[in-house]
Amino acid sequence: IHKNHNTLINAIIELSKESIRPSFLFTIKENSKLDTLISLTNNKFKTKIINLGVISEKKCLENINCSRYLIYPSRFESLGLPLIEANILNIPIISSDEEYVNEVCEPVATFDSLSIEETKKIIKKFYFKTNVTPPKKSYKSNNFLELL
């Protein structure tokens, strides 16, 4: 629940009603309730949500590296490793407006990830933007191990 996948999926549905259908990659356990919801959403609303299932760290990094953005709607994390990975790979990060995010990276934008409307607006805004440059790599993730 804290990862806010349902809010993100509902925002994707709302965007599809405006004929806006960006592609999304999820890494959700296959045959889970959320995986079933993704399939139903894709079928009913013609969305482009791809669930890769549980994947290796190497495959995760490959997918982050070829993404335009990392959208991270989680409300709390113990670490937020994808944030660190995206930051190191220089992928722009769009994340929930949470204090822990700023401890590991500097997102290009934040949003209230409990709000379907705000989530929809931020996705729509960046869907139409090209060549967004992330902030310079911060010491936060580059020196992560030193901070431990």
Coordinates of C-alpha atoms in Angstrom, one line a residue:
I1 CA 0.0 0.0 0.0
H2 CA 2.8 2.5 0.9
K3 CA 4.2 2.2 -2.7
N4 CA 1.0 3.7 -4.0
H5 CA 0.7 1.5 -7.1
N6 CA -3.1 1.8 -7.0
T7 CA -3.0 5.6 -7.1
L8 CA -0.5 5.5 -10.0
I9 CA -2.6 3.0 -11.9
N10 CA -5.8 5.1 -11.4
A11 CA -3.9 8.2 -12.6
I12 CA -2.8 6.2 -15.7
I13 CA -6.5 5.3 -16.3
E14 CA -7.5 8.9 -16.0
L15 CA -4.8 9.9 -18.6
S16 CA -6.0 7.2 -21.0
K17 CA -9.5 8.8 -20.9
E18 CA -7.7 11.9 -22.4
S19 CA -6.0 9.6 -25.0
I20 CA -2.6 10.0 -23.2
R21 CA -1.0 6.6 -22.9
P22 CA 2.6 6.7 -21.8
S23 CA 4.4 3.4 -21.2
F24 CA 5.1 2.3 -17.7
L25 CA 7.3 -0.5 -16.4
F26 CA 6.4 -2.1 -13.1
T27 CA 8.2 -4.9 -11.1
I28 CA 5.4 -6.6 -9.3
K29 CA 5.2 -10.2 -8.4
E30 CA 3.5 -12.1 -11.2
N31 CA 0.0 -13.5 -10.5
S32 CA -0.5 -11.1 -7.6
K33 CA -3.7 -8.9 -7.2
L34 CA -1.8 -5.9 -8.6
D35 CA -0.5 -7.9 -11.6
T36 CA -4.1 -8.9 -12.3
L37 CA -5.2 -5.2 -11.9
I38 CA -2.5 -4.2 -14.4
S39 CA -3.8 -6.8 -17.0
L40 CA -7.4 -5.7 -16.5
T41 CA -6.4 -2.0 -16.8
N42 CA -4.5 -2.7 -20.0
N43 CA -7.4 -4.6 -21.5
K44 CA -10.1 -2.2 -20.5
F45 CA -8.4 1.2 -21.0
K46 CA -5.7 0.2 -23.6
T47 CA -3.0 1.4 -21.3
K48 CA 0.7 0.5 -21.7
I49 CA 1.6 -0.9 -18.3
I50 CA 4.2 -3.7 -18.6
N51 CA 4.8 -5.8 -15.5
L52 CA 8.3 -7.3 -15.7
G53 CA 7.7 -9.4 -12.5
V54 CA 10.5 -9.8 -10.0
I55 CA 13.7 -9.2 -11.9
S56 CA 17.4 -9.2 -11.2
E57 CA 19.3 -6.1 -10.1
K58 CA 21.1 -6.1 -13.4
K59 CA 17.8 -6.2 -15.4
C60 CA 16.4 -3.4 -13.1
L61 CA 19.4 -1.2 -13.8
E62 CA 19.1 -1.8 -17.5
N63 CA 15.4 -0.8 -17.5
I64 CA 16.1 2.3 -15.4
N65 CA 18.9 3.3 -17.7
C66 CA 16.7 3.2 -20.8
S67 CA 13.8 5.1 -19.2
R68 CA 13.0 8.7 -19.7
Y69 CA 12.0 9.1 -16.0
L70 CA 11.8 7.2 -12.8
I71 CA 8.4 7.8 -11.2
Y72 CA 8.6 6.9 -7.6
P73 CA 5.3 7.3 -5.7
S74 CA 6.3 5.5 -2.5
R75 CA 5.3 7.2 0.7
F76 CA 8.1 5.8 2.8
E77 CA 11.1 3.6 2.3
S78 CA 13.9 2.3 4.4
L79 CA 16.4 3.2 1.6
G80 CA 14.8 3.8 -1.8
L81 CA 17.5 2.0 -3.9
P82 CA 15.9 2.8 -7.3
L83 CA 16.2 6.5 -6.4
I84 CA 20.0 6.1 -5.9
E85 CA 20.3 4.0 -9.0
A86 CA 18.4 6.5 -11.2
N87 CA 20.4 9.3 -9.7
I88 CA 23.7 7.6 -10.5
L89 CA 22.5 6.8 -14.1
N90 CA 21.4 10.5 -14.5
I91 CA 17.8 9.6 -15.1
P92 CA 15.3 12.3 -14.0
I93 CA 13.4 11.4 -10.9
I94 CA 9.8 12.3 -10.3
S95 CA 8.8 11.2 -6.8
S96 CA 6.4 11.5 -3.9
D97 CA 7.0 14.7 -1.9
E98 CA 8.6 12.9 1.1
E99 CA 11.5 13.9 3.2
Y100 CA 13.4 10.6 2.7
V101 CA 13.6 11.3 -1.1
N102 CA 15.6 14.4 -0.5
E103 CA 18.0 12.4 1.7
V104 CA 19.2 10.3 -1.3
C105 CA 18.6 12.4 -4.4
E106 CA 17.2 15.6 -5.9
P107 CA 14.1 14.9 -8.0
V108 CA 13.1 17.1 -10.9
A109 CA 9.6 17.2 -9.5
T110 CA 7.6 16.0 -6.6
F111 CA 3.9 15.3 -6.1
D112 CA 1.3 14.2 -3.5
S113 CA 1.3 10.5 -4.4
L114 CA -2.0 10.0 -2.5
S115 CA -3.7 12.2 -5.0
I116 CA -4.8 10.6 -8.2
E117 CA -5.3 14.1 -9.7
E118 CA -1.8 15.3 -8.7
T119 CA -0.2 12.1 -9.9
K120 CA -2.1 12.5 -13.3
K121 CA -1.0 16.1 -13.6
I122 CA 2.7 15.4 -13.0
I123 CA 2.7 12.4 -15.4
K124 CA 1.0 14.5 -18.1
K125 CA 3.4 17.4 -17.5
F126 CA 6.5 15.3 -18.1
Y127 CA 5.0 13.1 -20.8
F128 CA 5.0 16.2 -23.1
K129 CA 8.4 17.4 -21.9
T130 CA 11.5 16.3 -23.7
N131 CA 15.2 16.7 -22.8
V132 CA 14.6 17.2 -19.1
T133 CA 18.0 17.3 -17.4
P134 CA 18.2 16.0 -13.9
P135 CA 20.0 18.1 -11.3
K136 CA 23.7 17.4 -11.0
K137 CA 24.4 14.2 -9.2
S138 CA 24.3 14.9 -5.6
Y139 CA 26.7 13.8 -2.9
K140 CA 23.8 12.1 -1.3
S141 CA 23.9 9.0 -3.5
N142 CA 27.5 9.2 -4.8
N143 CA 28.8 9.1 -1.3
F144 CA 26.1 6.9 0.1
L145 CA 28.4 4.3 1.6
E146 CA 30.5 7.0 3.3
L147 CA 27.4 8.3 5.0
L148 CA 26.7 4.9 6.5

